[in-house]
XYZ file of C-alpha atoms in Angstrom:
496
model
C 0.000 0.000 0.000
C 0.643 3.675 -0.796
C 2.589 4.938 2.245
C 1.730 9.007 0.838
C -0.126 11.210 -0.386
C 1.062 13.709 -2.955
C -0.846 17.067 -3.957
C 1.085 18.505 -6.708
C 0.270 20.845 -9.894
C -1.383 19.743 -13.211
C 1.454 18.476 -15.932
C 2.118 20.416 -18.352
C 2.898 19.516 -22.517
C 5.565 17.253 -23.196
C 9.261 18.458 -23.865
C 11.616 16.661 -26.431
C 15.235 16.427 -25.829
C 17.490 14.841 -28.258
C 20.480 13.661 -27.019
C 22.860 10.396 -27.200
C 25.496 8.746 -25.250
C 28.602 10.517 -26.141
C 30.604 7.574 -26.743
C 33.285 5.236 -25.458
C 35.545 6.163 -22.523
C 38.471 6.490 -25.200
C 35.992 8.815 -27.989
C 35.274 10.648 -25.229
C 38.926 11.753 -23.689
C 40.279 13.011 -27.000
C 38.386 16.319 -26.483
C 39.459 17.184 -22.464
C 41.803 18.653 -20.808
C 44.837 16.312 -19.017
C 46.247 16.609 -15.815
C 49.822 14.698 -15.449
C 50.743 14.999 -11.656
C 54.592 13.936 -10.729
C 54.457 13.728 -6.486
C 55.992 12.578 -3.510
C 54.275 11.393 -0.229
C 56.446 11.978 2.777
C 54.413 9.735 4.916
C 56.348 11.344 8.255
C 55.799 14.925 7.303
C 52.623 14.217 6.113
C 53.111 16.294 2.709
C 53.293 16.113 -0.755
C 55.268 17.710 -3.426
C 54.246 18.191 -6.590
C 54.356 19.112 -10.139
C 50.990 19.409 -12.058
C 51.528 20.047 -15.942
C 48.157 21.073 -17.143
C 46.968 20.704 -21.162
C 44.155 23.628 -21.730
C 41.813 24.167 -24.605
C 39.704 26.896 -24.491
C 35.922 25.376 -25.384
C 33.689 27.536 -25.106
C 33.041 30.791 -26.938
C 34.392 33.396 -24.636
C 37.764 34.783 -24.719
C 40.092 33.391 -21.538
C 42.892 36.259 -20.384
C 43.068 34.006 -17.201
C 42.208 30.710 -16.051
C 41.187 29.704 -12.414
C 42.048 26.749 -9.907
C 40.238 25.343 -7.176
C 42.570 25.668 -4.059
C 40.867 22.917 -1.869
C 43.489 21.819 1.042
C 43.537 25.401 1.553
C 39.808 24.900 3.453
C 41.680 23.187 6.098
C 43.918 26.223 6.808
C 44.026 27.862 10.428
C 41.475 30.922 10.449
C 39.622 30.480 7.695
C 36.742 33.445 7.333
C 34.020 31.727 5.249
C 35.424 28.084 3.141
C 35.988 25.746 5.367
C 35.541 21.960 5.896
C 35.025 20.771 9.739
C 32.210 22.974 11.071
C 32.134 23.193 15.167
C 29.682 20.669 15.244
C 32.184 17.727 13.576
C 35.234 18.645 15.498
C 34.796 15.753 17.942
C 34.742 13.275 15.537
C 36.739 14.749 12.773
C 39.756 15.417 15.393
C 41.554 12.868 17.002
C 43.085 15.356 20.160
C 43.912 19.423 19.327
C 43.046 20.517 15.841
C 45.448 20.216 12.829
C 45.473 22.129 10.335
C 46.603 21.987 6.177
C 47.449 23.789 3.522
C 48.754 23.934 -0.361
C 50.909 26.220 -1.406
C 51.897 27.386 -4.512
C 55.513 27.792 -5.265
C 55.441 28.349 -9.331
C 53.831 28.355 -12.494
C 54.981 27.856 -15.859
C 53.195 28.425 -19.220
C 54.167 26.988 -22.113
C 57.908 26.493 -20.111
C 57.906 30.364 -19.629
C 57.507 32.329 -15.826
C 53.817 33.004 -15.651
C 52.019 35.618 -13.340
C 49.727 34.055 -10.803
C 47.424 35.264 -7.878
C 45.870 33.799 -4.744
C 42.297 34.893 -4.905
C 39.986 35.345 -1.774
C 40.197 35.916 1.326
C 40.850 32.207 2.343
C 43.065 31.912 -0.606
C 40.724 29.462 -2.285
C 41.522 29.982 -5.826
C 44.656 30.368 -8.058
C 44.304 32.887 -11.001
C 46.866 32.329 -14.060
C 46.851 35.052 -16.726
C 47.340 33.448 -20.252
C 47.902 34.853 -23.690
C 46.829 31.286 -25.728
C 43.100 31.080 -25.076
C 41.599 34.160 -26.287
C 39.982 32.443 -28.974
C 37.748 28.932 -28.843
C 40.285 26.243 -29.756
C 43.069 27.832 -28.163
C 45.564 25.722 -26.247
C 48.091 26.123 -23.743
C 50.077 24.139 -21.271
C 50.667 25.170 -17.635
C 53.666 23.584 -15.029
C 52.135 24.260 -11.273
C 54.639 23.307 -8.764
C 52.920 23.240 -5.199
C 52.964 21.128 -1.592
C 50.297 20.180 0.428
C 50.451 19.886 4.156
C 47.905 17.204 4.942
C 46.297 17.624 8.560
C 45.572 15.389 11.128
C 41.927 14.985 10.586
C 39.630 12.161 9.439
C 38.379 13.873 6.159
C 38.774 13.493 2.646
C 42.017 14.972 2.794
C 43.551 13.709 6.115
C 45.339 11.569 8.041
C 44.096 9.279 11.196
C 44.974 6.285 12.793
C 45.053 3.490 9.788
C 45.130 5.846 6.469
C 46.305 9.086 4.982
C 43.197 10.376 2.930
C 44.631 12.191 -0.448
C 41.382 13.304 -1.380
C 40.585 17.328 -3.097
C 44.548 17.520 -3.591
C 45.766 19.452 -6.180
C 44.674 22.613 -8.133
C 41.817 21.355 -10.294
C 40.211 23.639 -12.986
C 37.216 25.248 -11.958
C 33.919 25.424 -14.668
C 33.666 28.250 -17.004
C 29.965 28.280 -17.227
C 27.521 31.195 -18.438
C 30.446 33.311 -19.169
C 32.486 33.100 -16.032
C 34.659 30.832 -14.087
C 33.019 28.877 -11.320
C 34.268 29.858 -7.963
C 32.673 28.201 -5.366
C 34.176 27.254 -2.360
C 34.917 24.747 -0.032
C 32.030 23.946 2.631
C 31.630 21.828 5.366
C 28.154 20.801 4.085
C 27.631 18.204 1.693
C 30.570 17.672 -1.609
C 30.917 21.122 -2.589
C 32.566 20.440 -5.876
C 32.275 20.808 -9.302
C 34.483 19.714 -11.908
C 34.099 18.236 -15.399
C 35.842 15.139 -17.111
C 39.418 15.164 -17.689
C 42.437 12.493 -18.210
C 45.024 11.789 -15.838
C 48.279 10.717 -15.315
C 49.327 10.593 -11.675
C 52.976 8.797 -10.897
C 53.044 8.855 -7.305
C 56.324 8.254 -4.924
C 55.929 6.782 -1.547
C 56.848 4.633 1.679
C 57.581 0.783 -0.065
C 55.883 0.005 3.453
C 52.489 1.438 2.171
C 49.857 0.399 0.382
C 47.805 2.575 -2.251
C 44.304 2.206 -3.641
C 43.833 5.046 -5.975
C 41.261 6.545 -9.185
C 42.876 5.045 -12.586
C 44.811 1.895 -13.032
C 48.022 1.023 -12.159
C 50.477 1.370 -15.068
C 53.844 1.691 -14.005
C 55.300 0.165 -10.769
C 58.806 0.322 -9.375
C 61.232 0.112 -5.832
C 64.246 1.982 -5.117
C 66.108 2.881 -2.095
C 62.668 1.994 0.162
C 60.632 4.328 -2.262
C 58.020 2.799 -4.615
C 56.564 4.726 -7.108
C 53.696 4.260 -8.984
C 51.784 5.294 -12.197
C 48.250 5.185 -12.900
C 46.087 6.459 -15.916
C 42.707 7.359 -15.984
C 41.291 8.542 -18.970
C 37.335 10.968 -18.449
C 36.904 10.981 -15.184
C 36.236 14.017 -12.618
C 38.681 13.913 -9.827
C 41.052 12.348 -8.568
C 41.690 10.297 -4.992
C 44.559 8.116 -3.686
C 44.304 6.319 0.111
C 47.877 5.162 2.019
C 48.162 2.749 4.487
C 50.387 0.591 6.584
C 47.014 -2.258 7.593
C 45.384 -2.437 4.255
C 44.259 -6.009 3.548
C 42.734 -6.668 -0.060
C 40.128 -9.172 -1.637
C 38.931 -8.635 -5.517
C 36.301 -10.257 -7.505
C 35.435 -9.566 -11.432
C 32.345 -8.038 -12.495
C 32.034 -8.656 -16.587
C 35.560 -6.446 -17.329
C 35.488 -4.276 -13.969
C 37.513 -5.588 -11.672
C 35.833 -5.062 -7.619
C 38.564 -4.171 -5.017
C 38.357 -4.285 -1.383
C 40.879 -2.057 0.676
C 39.916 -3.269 4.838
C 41.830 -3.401 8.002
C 39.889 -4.633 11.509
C 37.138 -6.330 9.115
C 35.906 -10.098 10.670
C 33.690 -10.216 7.212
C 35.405 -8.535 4.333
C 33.951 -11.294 1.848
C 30.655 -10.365 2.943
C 31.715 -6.320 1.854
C 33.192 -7.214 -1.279
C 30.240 -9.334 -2.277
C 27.752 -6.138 -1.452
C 30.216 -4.528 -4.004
C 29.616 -6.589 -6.408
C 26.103 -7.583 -5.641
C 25.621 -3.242 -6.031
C 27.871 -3.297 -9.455
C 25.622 -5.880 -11.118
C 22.375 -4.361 -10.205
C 23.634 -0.975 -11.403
C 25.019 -2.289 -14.321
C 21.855 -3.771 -15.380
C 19.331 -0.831 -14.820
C 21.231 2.029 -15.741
C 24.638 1.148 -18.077
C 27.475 -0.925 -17.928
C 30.224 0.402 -15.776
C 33.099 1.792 -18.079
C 36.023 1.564 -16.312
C 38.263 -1.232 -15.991
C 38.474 -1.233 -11.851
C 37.060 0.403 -8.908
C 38.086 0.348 -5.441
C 36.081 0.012 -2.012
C 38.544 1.721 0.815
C 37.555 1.457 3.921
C 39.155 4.185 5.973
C 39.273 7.595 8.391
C 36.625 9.614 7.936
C 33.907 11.282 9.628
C 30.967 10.837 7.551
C 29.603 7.589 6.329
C 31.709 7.631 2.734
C 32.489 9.769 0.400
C 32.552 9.174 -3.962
C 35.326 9.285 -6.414
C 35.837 8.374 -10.082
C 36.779 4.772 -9.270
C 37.237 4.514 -5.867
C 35.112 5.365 -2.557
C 35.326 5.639 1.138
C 33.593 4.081 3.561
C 34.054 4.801 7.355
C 35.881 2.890 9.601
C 33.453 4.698 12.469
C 30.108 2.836 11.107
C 29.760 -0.157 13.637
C 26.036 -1.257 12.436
C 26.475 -3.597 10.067
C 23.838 -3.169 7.697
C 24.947 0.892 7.809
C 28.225 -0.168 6.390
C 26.746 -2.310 3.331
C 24.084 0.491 2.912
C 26.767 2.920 2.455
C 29.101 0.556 0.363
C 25.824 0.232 -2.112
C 25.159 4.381 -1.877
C 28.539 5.518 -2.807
C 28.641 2.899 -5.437
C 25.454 4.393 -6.916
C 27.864 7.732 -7.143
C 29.940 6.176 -10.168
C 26.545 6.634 -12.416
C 25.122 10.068 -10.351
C 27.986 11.989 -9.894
C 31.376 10.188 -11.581
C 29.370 9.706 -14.897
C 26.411 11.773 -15.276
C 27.535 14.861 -13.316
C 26.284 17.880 -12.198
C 26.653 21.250 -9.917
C 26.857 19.506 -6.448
C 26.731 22.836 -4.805
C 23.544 24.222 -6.542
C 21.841 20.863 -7.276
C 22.939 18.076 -4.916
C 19.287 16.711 -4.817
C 20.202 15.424 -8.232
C 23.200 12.822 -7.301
C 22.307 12.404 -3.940
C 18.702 11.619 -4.980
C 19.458 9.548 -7.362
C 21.938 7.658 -5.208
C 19.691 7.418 -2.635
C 16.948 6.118 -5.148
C 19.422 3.660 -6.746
C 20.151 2.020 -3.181
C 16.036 1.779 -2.352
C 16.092 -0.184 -5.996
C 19.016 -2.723 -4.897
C 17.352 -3.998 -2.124
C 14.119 -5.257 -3.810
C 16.567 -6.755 -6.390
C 19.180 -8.257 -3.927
C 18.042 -10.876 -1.196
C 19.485 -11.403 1.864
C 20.018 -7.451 3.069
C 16.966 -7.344 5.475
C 14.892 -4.386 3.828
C 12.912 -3.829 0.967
C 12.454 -0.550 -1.377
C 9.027 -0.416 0.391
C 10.770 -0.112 3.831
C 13.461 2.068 3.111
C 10.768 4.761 1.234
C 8.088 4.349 4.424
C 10.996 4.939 6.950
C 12.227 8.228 4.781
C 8.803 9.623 4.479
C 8.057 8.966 8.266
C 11.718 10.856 9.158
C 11.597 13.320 6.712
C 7.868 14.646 8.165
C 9.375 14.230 11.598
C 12.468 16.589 10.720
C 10.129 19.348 9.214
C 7.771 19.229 12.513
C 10.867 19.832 14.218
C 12.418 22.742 12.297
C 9.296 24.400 12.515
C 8.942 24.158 15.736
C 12.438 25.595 16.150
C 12.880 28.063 13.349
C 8.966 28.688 12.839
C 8.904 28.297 9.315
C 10.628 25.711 6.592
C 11.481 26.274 2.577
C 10.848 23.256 1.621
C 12.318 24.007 -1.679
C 15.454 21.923 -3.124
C 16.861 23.239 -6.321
C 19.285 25.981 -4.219
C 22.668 26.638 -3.456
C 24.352 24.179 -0.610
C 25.386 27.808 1.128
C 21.682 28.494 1.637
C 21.026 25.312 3.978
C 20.994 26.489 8.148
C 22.549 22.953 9.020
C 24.101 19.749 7.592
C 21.042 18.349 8.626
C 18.681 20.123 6.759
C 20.932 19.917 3.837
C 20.519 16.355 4.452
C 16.802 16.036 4.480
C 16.685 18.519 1.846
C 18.514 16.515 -1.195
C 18.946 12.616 0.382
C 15.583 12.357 2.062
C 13.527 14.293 0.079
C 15.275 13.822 -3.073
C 14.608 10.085 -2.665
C 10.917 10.763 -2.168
C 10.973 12.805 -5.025
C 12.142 10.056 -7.085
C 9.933 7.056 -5.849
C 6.964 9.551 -6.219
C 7.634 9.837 -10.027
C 7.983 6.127 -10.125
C 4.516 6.154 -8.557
C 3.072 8.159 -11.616
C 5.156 6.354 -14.075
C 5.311 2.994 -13.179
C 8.774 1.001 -12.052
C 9.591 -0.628 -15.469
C 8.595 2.906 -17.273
C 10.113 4.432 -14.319
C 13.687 2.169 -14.831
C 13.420 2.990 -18.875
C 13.962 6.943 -17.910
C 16.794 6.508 -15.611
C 18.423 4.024 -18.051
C 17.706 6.826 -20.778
C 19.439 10.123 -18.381
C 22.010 7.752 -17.829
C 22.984 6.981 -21.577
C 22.046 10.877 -22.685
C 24.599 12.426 -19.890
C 27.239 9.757 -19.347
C 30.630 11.516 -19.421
C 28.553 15.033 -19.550
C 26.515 17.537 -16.985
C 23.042 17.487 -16.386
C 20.774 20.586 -14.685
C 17.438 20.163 -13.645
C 15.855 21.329 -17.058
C 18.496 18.698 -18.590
C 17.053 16.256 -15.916
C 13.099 16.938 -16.884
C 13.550 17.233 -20.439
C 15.281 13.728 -20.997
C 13.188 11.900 -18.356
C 9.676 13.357 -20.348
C 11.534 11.871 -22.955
C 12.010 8.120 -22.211
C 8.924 8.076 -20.427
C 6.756 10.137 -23.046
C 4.957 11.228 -19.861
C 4.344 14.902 -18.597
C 6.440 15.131 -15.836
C 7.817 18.847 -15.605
C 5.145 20.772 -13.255
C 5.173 17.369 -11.349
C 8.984 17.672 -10.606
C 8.943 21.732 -10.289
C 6.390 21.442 -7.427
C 9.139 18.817 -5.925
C 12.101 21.365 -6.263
C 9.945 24.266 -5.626
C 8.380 22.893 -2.174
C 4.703 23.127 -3.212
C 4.254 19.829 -2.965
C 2.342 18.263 0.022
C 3.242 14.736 1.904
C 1.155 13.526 4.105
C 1.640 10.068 5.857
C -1.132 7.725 5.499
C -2.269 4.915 8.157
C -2.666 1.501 7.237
């Protein structure tokens, strides 16, 4: 039975939207931009030296005098005014002890092997601006040498260190979006993933302890020891980012899915076949409803961090702190569902995270009525959301006196992580079953399959979203949605 009610407005006419997958992985990476990163991990400093050599083509139609870098260690700096990434409320459990604190600095840039002029831009010093003289025109090209070091702090983040791993997560100067005429310059929050960045290739060849172990994005290319120091090269052509975990107590157990190979990074784990099989169990029920998976590996790392896990192209965390069992294989299967809504069909986290988070949240409801043996159903998981979700807004009411229920806003504009929370994984799950409701599951499975293969390797915005879903459903579906992101729409919990 129905567990709610929705009051929404009347549909209005159909929209057509006429896109295709863009290709293969390798069709795909001959028009972006490549990152090849030379560093060194000194595992008792806890920094890393680098050199990032940067390949640039200018894309769009507006002329670039400058280009501009995302500065993210530099939200773990002492004193920061207004990007930062452990509010007050996560110190206890990000902190292990006093507070650490990190940092990149930039020490030089090159263009084109030439002295460039660079700035620090903002008041936390969250972006690096590059003035350039090659991409004034659309299909100019340049190359730029950033030589930099990162201080990693003691912290159990994404970039971090704790007790069993050093987290290399948000590393390195990534380009930021040039989008409606201007560079995207967002910062660094500690609400939700506050990041943006389209597909680019890689080459990372990374120097480090012999004594360590690495799971990293790409696949492992290049490996050799010298004087106690491995180093090692991975490749990874269209993907977003870019993650590596260290550690002295990684164990690891692998499985093949079709040409995806499923890797397990544990330590302190009694039932690591059990983890890797959720892995796989979540790869082959993604796989089927949305797209095959494109890439030849991805990694499972459990490790130090304060929330329950955290995506990457090809590799995600999940927290050593979850003790419930069925938490930890729930989480496993959500940031799993990340490699379709986020790594492949991307979009602004920070002004629509309702979209990947939703649809993460939506894919994990649809694993468990397709995978036995994990103790809920897609029926339970949407009755318990609706029931906490109702709770939550009673509550904020009662505290703040009113609610905007709305969801299609900037991350910046939520009060709390917890209302950012209900806001985009709660209610963006609802939001999702609800069109399933007026759609049907197999129609409903058709759309998502269709988003999936019209975005893969691309962005997608909420009119993107509507537009292709009214397409592969040839259903009215855009007032429906708008009173969703809006906050017109009205649950209500019914008995029975």
């Amino acid at each position: 039975m129905r567990k709610y009610f929705i009051l929404a407005l009347l549909l209005l006419p159909l929209m057509f939207f006429g896109c295709s997958q863009v290709g293969t992985i390798e069709e795909v990476s001959q028009n972006l931009n490549n990152y090849h990163i030379t560093a060194s991990l000194d595992s008792e400093n806890k920094t890393i030296s680098a050199v990032e050599e940067v390949q640039i083509q200018n894309n769009t139609n507006s002329p670039w005098e400058e280009v501009c870098f995302h500065l993210h260690p530099n939200a773990f700096k002492e004193n920061r005014q207004e990007f930062y990434a452990v509010s007050a409320g996560q110190e206890e459990r990000a902190y292990d002890g006093e507070k650490s604190y990190g940092k990149i600095d930039i020490l030089s840039v090159q263009e084109n092997g030439q002295e460039q002029t660079f700035s620090i831009f903002g008041e936390d010093e969250h972006i690096l601006k590059i003035k350039t003289q090659n991409l004034q025109e659309k299909g100019g090209k340049t190359s730029l040498s950033i030589t930099f070091m990162v201080t990693i702090p003691k912290v159990n983040h994404r970039l971090g260190y704790g007790k069993h791993t050093i987290n290399v997560g948000n590393w390195y100067p990534i380009l930021c979006v040039f989008e409606d005429g201007e560079w995207n310059m967002d910062g660094y929050l500690p609400t939700g993933d506050p990041f943006y960045s389209k597909m680019a290739n890689y080459e990372v060849e990374i120097s480090y302890d012999k004594n360590l172990s690495l799971a990293s994005t790409g696949v492992l290319v290049g490996e050799n020891t010298e004087y106690g120091v491995k180093t090692s090269t991975y490749k990874a052509l269209a993907v977003r980012d870019f993650a590596l975990v260290f550690s002295n107590d990684f164990e690891l157990i692998s499985q093949n899915v079709g040409s995806t190979q499923i890797n397990y990074y544990y330590y302190d784990d009694e039932t690591p076949d059990v983890h890797l099989k959720t892995a796989v169990d979540a790869i082959n029920t993604f796989n089927e409803l949305f797209g095959t998976y494109p890439y030849d590996c991805v990694n499972v790392v459990k490790t130090n961090f304060l929330h329950g896990g955290m995506e990457y192209p090809m590799l995600v965390y999940v927290s050593d702190q979850i003790a419930n069992e069925s938490e930890y294989q729930n989480v496993i299967v959500h940031e799993l569902a990340h490699q379709w809504w986020y790594s492949l069909v991307g979009n602004n986290e920070l002004k629509y995270g309702f979209i990947d988070e939703g649809l993460a949240e939506y894919s994990t409801a649809l694993f468990y009525d397709m995978n036995d043996g994990y103790q809920t159903t897609k029926s339970e998981v949407i009755g318990n959301a609706l029931s906490s979700y109702l709770l939550f807004c009673d509550v904020y009411k009662d505290v703040y006196g009113t609610m905007d229920k709305s969801m299609n806003r900037n991350i910046k504009t939520f009060n709390t992580e917890t209302e950012y929370v209900y806001l985009t994984y709660v209610k963006g799950l609802l939001m999702f079953d609800s069109i399933s409701d007026v759609l049907g599951q197999k129609r409903m499975n058709k759309a998502l399959k269709g988003l999936f293969e019209d975005y893969c390797f691309q962005e997608v915005t909420p009119e993107k979203m509507i537009e292709s879903l009214e397409e592969h459903s040839h259903r009215k579906l855009k007032n429906y949605i708008v009173s969703w992101l809006d906050g017109s729409v009205v649950l209500e919990e019914l008995n029975g």
